[in-house]
Coordinates of C-alpha atoms in Angstrom, one line a residue:
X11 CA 7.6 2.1 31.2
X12 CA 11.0 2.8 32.7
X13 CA 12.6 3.5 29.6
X14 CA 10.0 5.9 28.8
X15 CA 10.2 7.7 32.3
X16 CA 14.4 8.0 32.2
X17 CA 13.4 9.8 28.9
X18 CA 11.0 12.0 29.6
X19 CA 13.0 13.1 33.2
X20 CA 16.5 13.3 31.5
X21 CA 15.8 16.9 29.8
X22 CA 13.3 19.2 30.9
X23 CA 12.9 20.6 27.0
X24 CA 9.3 19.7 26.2
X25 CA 9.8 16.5 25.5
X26 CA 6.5 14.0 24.2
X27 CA 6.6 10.0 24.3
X28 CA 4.2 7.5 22.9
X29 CA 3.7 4.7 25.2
X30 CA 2.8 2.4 22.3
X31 CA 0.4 -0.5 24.1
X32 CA -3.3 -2.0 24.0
X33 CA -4.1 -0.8 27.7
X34 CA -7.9 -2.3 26.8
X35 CA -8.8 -2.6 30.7
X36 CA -9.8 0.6 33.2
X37 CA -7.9 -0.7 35.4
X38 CA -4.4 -1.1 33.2
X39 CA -5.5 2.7 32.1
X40 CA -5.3 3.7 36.2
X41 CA -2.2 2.2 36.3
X42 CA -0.2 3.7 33.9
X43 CA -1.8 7.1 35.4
X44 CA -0.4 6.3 38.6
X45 CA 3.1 5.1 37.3
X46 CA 3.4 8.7 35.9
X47 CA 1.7 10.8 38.5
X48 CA 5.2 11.4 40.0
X49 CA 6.5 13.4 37.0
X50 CA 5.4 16.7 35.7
X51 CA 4.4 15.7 32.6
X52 CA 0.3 15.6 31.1
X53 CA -1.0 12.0 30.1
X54 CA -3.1 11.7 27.4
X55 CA -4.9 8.5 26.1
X56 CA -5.5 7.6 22.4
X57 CA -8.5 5.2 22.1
X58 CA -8.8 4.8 18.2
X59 CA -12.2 3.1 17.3
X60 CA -12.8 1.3 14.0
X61 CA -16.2 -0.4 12.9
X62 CA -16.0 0.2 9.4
X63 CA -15.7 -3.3 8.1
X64 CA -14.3 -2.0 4.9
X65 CA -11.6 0.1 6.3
X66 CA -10.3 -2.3 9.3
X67 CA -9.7 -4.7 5.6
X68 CA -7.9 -2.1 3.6
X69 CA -5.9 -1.2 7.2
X70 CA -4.5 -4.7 7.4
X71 CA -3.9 -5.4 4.1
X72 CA -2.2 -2.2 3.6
X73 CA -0.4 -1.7 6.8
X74 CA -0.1 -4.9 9.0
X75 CA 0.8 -7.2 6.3
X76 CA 3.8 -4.8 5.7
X77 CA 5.1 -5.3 9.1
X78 CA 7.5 -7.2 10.9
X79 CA 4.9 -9.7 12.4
X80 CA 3.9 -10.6 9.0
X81 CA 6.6 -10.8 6.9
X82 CA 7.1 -13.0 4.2
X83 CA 4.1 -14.8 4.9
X84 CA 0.6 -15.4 3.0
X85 CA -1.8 -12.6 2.7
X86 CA -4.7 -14.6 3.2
X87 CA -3.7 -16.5 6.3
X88 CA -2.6 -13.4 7.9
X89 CA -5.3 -11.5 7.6
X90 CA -7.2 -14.2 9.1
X91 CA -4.1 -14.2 12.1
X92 CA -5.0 -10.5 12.4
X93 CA -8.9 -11.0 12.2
X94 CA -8.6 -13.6 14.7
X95 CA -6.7 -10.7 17.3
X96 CA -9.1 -8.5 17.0
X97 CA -11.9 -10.7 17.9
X98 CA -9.7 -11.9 20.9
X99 CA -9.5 -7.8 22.3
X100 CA -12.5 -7.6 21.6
X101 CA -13.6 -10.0 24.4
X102 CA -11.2 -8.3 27.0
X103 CA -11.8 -4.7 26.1
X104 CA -13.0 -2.1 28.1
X105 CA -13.4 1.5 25.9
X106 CA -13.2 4.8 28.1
X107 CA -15.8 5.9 30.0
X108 CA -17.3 9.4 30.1
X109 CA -18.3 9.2 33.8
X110 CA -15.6 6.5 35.4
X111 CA -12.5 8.2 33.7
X112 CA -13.9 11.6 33.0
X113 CA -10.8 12.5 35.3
X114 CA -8.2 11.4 33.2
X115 CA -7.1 13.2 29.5
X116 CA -7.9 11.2 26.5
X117 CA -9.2 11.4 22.9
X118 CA -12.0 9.1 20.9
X119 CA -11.4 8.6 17.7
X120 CA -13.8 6.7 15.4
X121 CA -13.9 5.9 11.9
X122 CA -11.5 8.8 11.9
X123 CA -14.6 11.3 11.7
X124 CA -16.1 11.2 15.1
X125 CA -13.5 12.9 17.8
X126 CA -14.7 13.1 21.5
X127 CA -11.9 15.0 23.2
X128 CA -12.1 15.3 27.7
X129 CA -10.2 16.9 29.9
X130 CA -7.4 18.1 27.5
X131 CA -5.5 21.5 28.7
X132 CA -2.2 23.4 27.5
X133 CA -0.5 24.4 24.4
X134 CA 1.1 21.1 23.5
X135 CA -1.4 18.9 24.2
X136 CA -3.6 21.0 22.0
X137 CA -0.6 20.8 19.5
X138 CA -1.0 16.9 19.7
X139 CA -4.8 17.1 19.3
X140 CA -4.7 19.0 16.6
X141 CA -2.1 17.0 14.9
X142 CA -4.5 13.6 15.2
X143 CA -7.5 15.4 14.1
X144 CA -5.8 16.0 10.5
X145 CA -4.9 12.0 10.6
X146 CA -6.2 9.3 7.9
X147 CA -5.8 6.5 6.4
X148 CA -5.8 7.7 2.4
X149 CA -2.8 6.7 1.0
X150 CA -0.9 10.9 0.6
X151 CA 1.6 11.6 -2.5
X152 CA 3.5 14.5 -2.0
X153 CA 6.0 15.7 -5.2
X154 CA 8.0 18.3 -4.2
X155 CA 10.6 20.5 -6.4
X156 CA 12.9 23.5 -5.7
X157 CA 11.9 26.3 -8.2
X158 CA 13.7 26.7 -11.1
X159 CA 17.0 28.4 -11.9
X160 CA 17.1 31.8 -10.2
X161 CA 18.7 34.6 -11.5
X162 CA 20.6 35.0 -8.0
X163 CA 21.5 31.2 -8.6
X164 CA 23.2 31.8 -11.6
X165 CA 25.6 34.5 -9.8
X166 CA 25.9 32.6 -6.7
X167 CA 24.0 34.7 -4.2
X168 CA 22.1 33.7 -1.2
X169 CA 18.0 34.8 -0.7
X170 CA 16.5 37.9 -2.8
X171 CA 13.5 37.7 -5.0
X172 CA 15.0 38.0 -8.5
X173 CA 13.4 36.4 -11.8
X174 CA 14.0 32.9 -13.2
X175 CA 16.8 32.3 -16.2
X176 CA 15.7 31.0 -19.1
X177 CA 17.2 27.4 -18.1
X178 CA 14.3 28.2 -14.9
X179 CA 11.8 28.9 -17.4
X180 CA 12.5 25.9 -19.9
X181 CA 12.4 23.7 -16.2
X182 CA 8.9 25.4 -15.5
X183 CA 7.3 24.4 -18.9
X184 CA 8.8 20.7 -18.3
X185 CA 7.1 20.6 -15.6
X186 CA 3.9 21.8 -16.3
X187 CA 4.2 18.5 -18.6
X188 CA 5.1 16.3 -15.7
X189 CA 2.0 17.6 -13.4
X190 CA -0.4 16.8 -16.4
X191 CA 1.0 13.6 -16.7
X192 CA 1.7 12.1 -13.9
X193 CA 0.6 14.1 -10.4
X194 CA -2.6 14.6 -11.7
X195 CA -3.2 10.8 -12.5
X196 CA -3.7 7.7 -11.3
X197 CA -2.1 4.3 -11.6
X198 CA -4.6 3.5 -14.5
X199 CA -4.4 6.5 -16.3
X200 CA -7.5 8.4 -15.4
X201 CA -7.4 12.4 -13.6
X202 CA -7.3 13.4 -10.0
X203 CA -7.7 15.7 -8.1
X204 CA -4.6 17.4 -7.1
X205 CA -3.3 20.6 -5.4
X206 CA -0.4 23.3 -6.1
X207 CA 1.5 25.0 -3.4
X208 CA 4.3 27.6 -3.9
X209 CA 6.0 30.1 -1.6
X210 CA 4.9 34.2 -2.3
X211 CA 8.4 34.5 -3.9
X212 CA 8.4 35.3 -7.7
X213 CA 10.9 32.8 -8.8
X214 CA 8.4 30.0 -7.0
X215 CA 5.6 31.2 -8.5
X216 CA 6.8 32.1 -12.0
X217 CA 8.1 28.0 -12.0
X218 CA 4.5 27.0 -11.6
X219 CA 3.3 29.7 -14.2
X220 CA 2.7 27.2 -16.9
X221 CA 0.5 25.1 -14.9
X222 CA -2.9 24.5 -16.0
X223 CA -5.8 25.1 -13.9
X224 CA -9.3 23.7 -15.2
X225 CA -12.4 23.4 -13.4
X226 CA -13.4 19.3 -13.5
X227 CA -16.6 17.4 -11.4
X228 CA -14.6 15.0 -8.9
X229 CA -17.0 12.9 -6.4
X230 CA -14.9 12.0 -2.7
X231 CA -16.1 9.1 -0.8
X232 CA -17.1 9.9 3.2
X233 CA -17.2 13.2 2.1
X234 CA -20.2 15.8 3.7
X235 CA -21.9 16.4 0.0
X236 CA -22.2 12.1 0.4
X237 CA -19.8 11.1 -2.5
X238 CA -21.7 13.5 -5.2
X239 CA -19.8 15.6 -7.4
X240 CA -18.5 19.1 -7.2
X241 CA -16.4 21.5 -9.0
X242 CA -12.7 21.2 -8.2
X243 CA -10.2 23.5 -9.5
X244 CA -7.6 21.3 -10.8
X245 CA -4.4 22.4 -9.2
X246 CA -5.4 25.9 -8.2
X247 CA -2.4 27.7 -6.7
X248 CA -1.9 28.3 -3.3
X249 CA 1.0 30.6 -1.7
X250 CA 2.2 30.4 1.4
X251 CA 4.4 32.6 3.8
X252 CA 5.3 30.0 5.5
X253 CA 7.3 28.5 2.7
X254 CA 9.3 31.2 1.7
X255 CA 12.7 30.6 1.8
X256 CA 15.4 31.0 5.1
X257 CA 15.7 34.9 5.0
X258 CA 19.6 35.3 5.2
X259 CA 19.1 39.2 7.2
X260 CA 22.2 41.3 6.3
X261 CA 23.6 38.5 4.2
X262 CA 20.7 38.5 1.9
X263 CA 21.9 39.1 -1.6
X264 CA 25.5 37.9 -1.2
X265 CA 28.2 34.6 -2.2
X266 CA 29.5 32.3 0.0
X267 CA 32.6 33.9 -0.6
X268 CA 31.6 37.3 -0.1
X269 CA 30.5 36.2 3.6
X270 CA 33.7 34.2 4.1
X271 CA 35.7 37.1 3.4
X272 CA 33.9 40.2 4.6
X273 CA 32.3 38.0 8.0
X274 CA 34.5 35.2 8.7
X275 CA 33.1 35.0 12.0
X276 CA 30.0 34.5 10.9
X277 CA 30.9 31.9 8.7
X278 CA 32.8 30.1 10.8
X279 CA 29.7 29.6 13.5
X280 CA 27.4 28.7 10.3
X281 CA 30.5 25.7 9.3
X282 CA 30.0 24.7 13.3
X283 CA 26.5 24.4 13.5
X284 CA 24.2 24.6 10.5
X285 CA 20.9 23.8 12.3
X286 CA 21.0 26.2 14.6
X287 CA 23.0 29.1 13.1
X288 CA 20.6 32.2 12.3
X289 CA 22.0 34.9 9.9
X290 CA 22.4 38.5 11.8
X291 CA 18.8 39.7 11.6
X292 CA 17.8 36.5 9.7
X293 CA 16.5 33.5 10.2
X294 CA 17.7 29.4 11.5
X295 CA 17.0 26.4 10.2
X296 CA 14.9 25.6 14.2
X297 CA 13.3 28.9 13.2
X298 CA 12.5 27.5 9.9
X299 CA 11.1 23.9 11.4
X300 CA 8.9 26.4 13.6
X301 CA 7.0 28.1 11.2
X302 CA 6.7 24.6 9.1
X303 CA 4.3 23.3 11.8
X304 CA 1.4 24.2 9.8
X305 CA 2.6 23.0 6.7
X306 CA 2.9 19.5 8.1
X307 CA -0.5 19.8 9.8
X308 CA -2.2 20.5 6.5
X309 CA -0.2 17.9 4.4
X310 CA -1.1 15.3 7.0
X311 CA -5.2 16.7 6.8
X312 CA -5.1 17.0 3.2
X313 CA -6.2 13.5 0.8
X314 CA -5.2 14.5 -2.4
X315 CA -2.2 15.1 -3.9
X316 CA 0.2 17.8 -3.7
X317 CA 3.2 20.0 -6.0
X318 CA 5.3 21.7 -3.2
X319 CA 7.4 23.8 -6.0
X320 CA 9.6 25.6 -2.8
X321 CA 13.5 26.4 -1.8
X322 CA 16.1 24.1 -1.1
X323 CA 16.1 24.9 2.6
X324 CA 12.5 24.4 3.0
X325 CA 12.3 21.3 1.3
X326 CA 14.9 19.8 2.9
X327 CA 12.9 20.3 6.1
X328 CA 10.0 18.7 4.7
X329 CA 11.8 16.1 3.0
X330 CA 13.9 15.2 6.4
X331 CA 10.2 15.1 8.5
X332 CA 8.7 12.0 5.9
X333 CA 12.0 10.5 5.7
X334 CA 13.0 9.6 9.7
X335 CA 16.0 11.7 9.5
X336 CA 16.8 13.9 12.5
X337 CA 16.8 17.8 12.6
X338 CA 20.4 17.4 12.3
X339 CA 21.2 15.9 9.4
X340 CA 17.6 18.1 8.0
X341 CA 20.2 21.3 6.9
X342 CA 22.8 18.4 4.7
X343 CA 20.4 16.4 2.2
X344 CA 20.3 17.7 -0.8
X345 CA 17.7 18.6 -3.0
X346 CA 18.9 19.0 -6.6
X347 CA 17.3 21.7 -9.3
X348 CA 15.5 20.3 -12.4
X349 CA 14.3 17.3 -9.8
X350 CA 10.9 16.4 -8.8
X351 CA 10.9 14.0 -5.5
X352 CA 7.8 11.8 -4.9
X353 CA 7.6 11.2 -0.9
X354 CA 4.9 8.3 -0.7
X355 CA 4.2 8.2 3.4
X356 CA 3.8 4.7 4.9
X357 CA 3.2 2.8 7.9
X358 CA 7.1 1.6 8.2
X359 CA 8.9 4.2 6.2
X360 CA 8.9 6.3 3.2
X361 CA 9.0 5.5 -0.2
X362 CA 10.9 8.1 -2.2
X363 CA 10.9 8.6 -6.2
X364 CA 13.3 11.4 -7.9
X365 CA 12.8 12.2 -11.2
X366 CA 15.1 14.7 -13.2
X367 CA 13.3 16.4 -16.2
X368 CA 16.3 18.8 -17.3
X369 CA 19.6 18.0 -17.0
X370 CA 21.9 20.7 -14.9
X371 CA 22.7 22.6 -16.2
X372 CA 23.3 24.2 -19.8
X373 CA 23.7 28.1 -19.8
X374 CA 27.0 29.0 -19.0
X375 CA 28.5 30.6 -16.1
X376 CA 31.0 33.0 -15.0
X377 CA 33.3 31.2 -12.6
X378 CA 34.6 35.1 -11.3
X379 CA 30.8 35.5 -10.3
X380 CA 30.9 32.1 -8.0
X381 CA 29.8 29.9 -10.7
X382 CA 31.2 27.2 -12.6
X383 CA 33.5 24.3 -11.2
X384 CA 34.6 24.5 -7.9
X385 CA 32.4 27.7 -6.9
X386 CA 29.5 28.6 -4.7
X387 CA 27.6 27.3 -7.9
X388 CA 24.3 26.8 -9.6
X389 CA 22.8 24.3 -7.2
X390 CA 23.2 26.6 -4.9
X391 CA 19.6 27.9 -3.7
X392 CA 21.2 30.4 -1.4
X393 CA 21.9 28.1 2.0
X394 CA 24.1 25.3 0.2
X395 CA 27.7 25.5 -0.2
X396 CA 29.4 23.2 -3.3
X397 CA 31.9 21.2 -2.5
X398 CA 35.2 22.4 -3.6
X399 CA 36.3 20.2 -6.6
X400 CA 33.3 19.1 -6.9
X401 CA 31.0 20.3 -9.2
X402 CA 27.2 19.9 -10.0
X403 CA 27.1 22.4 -12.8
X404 CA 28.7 20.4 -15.3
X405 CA 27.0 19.1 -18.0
X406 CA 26.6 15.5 -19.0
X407 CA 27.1 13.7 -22.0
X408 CA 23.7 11.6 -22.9
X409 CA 24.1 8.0 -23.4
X410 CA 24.0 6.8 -26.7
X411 CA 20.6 5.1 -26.4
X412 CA 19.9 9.2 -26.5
X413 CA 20.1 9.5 -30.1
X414 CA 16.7 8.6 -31.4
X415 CA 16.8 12.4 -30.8
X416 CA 16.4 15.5 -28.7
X417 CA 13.4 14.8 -26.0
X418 CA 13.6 11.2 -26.4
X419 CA 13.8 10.0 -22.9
X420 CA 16.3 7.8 -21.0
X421 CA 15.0 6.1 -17.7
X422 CA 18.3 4.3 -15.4
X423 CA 19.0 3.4 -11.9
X424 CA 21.4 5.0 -9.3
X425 CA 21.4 1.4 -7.7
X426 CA 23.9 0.2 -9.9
X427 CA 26.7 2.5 -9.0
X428 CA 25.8 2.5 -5.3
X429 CA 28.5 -0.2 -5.3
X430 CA 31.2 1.2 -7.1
X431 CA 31.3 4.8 -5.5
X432 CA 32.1 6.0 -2.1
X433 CA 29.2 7.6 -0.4
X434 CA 29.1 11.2 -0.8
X435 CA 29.6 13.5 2.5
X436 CA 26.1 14.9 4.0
X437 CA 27.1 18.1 2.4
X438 CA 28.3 16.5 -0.9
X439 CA 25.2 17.6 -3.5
X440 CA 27.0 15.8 -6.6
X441 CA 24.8 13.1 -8.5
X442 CA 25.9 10.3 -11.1
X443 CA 24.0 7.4 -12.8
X444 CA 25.6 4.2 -14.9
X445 CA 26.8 6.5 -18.0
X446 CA 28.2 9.9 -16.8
X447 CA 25.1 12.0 -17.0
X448 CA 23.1 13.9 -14.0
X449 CA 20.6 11.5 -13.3
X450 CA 20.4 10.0 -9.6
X451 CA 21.7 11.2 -6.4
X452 CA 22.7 7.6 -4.6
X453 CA 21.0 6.6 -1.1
X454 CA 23.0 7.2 1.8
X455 CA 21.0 5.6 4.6
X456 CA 19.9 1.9 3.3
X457 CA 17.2 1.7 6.1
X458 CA 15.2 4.4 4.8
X459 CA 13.2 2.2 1.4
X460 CA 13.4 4.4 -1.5
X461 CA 13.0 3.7 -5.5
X462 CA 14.9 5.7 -7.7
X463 CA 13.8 6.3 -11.4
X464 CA 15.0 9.1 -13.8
X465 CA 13.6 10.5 -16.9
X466 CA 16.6 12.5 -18.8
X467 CA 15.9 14.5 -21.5
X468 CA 18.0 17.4 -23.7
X469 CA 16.7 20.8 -22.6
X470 CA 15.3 23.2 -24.8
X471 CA 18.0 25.5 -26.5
X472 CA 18.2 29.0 -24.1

């Protein structure tokens, strides 16, 4: 409690804390009203209720067993330890009450269906209503991919609208394979529903082009049709302002270099603070995280899975929220093209999965238009600078295991080099695997859980 005070008094910049305990009497819930009535901050109490026998089983199983407490111990005897918990709150608790704590601010949830909300006023607390109201507990797969190769990519300019290359169109029809295959499946094989989501830009939406869209009978359990089917159309796309990509203002259209040299001042207070630098008459990355909200909110609400195809910068965002990292480092991780990243949400973590289905990159550039070694470069989706020297555009030489022939795929690790090579800066977007070729970008921050597994193949001749 006094940790959590110090906190909330030591800015006065909206801050939110979670007092994470059981408080299962009235009378603990009064006192931690009163230990706070001091400070000009709202309390709001979370009473989650669960009586579905079948979901409290799949919870513990699927989320305490995974935790600290239980670690490295049988299943089967700690679900009984669990089991045995509940039944001893049980015999203490006291849920809120309507008419003895109608005073205070707090939210019901049961079976996460039934919401009973009291007493709740203002625009965050609403924020934070909202946000539990699009909680559950169905296990969310999000795959998430930067478009492909831009016209404005290939030159080295920042923002615009322009028209995929063929390399982008060649990555579009792989992965119109790779959503057939895998998003829209299960782990046995069998279809699911699934959803598509772009940005309203044309080099987004020409990337999901190629995507099939038929109409299939799905059946959803706790549904309000009462688990019969209805028609679903399989990945129908879905564009959103709000993913559009950071609007660069008066830079819009140029290089790196072209800033540099025409607005050094400018790019000097970008090179001191990424997150918070906004282009003359542009846009942030804070201004970016702002209009984001709502994509969060329906990610969290939705249960089946989604295809974010989106810009580097907005995917880093996204990326950043699942994976624990800080606004901060948000603007340096890197998102490569030709890369699909699974984000698989859990209780203690993230589980992340990059797959590369085109290597990076074949058509050739014209290092005097900011391509090629050492330039402003191909990876560059407009808001990422190449580090000099250091170049993503090259391409690898396949592995001999490779020759059986042209599609033929390769799968390798990034964990065996992980070892051998110095970890990159947060602005360093080059990528290795065990042979040379453009497979896995290595894991900089070993507390975050993430499996990494690449499928290489040659890409079509452009």
């Amino acid at each position: 409690m006094e940790d959590m005070t110090a906190y909330l008094t030591a800015e006065n910049d909206g801050r939110v804390a979670v007092y994470d305990a059981t408080n299962t009497t009235m009378e603990r819930r009064r006192w931690v009203a009163e230990q706070l009535a001091g400070l000009a901050v709202k309390v709001i109490f979370i009473e989650v209720i669960c009586a579905d026998e079948k979901l409290i089983e799949e919870n513990i199983r699927a989320v305490k067993l995974n935790g600290p407490d239980y670690e490295g111990k049988d299943s089967d005897e700690c679900v009984r330890d669990f089991r045995q918990r509940i039944k001893e709150y049980e015999d203490v608790y006291e849920t809120i009450d309507c008419d003895s704590e109608g005073d205070l601010s707090w939210i019901k949830i049961q079976d996460c269906r039934r919401y009973t909300i009291n007493n709740v006023r203002g625009y965050l607390p609403g924020k934070i209503i909202q946000f539990l109201m699009c909680l559950h507990t169905t296990k969310k797969r999000f795959f998430i991919s930067r478009h492909g190769q831009s016209a404005y990519n290939a030159s080295g300019k920042i923002g615009g609208d322009s028209d995929l290359t063929p390399e982008g169109d060649a990555y579009a029809q792989r992965l119109a394979e790779f959503t057939e295959q895998v998003i829209t499946r299960n782990e046995t094989g069998e279809e699911i529903p699934a959803r598509l989501w772009t940005s309203t830009m044309k080099r987004t939406c020409q990337t999901a082009q190629y995507i099939d869209h038929p109409i299939r009978d799905f059946a959803w359990t706790n549904d309000d049709l009462g688990g019969r089917q209805q028609k679903w159309v399989q990945m129908r796309h879905k564009r959103w302002n709000n993913l559009d990509e950071i609007y660069a203002g008066v830079c819009d259209g140029m290089t790196y270099k072209e800033i540099e040299a025409q607005m050094p001042e400018e790019w000097n207070r970008r090179q001191q603070d990424k997150l918070a630098y906004r282009y003359p008459r542009g846009e942030s990355y804070l201004d970016v995280i702002h209009r984001l909200d709502p994509i969060v909110h329906e990610m969290e609400r939705i249960r089946e899975p989604i295809l974010i195809v989106g810009h580097q910068g907005i995917l880093r965002i996204i990326y950043a929220y699942y994976m624990g990292l800080s606004r901060e480092e948000a603007p340096y991780q890197s998102i490569p093209l030709n890369t699909v990243v699974e984000l698989v949400p859990q209780t203690y973590g993230c589980t992340e999965i990059r797959t590369t289905l085109q290597r990076r990159l074949s058509v050739p550039i014209d290092p005097a238009a900011g391509g090629g070694t050492g330039g402003n470069g191909l990876a560059n989706d407009g808001q990422d600078e190449i580090v000099p020297g250091r170049s993503s555009l090259e391409v690898p030489t396949l592995p001999a295991s490779s020759a059986a022939g042209p599609g033929t795929p390769t799968r390798c690790s990034a964990a065996a080099v992980a070892s051998e090579t110095p970890t990159p800066k947060k602005f360093d977007t080059a990528t290795r695997d065990t042979d040379g070729g453009d497979a896995g970008e290595l894991v900089r921050d070993e507390s975050h859980r993430r499996e990494l597994s690449f499928d290489i193949t040659d890409p079509p001749s452009v």
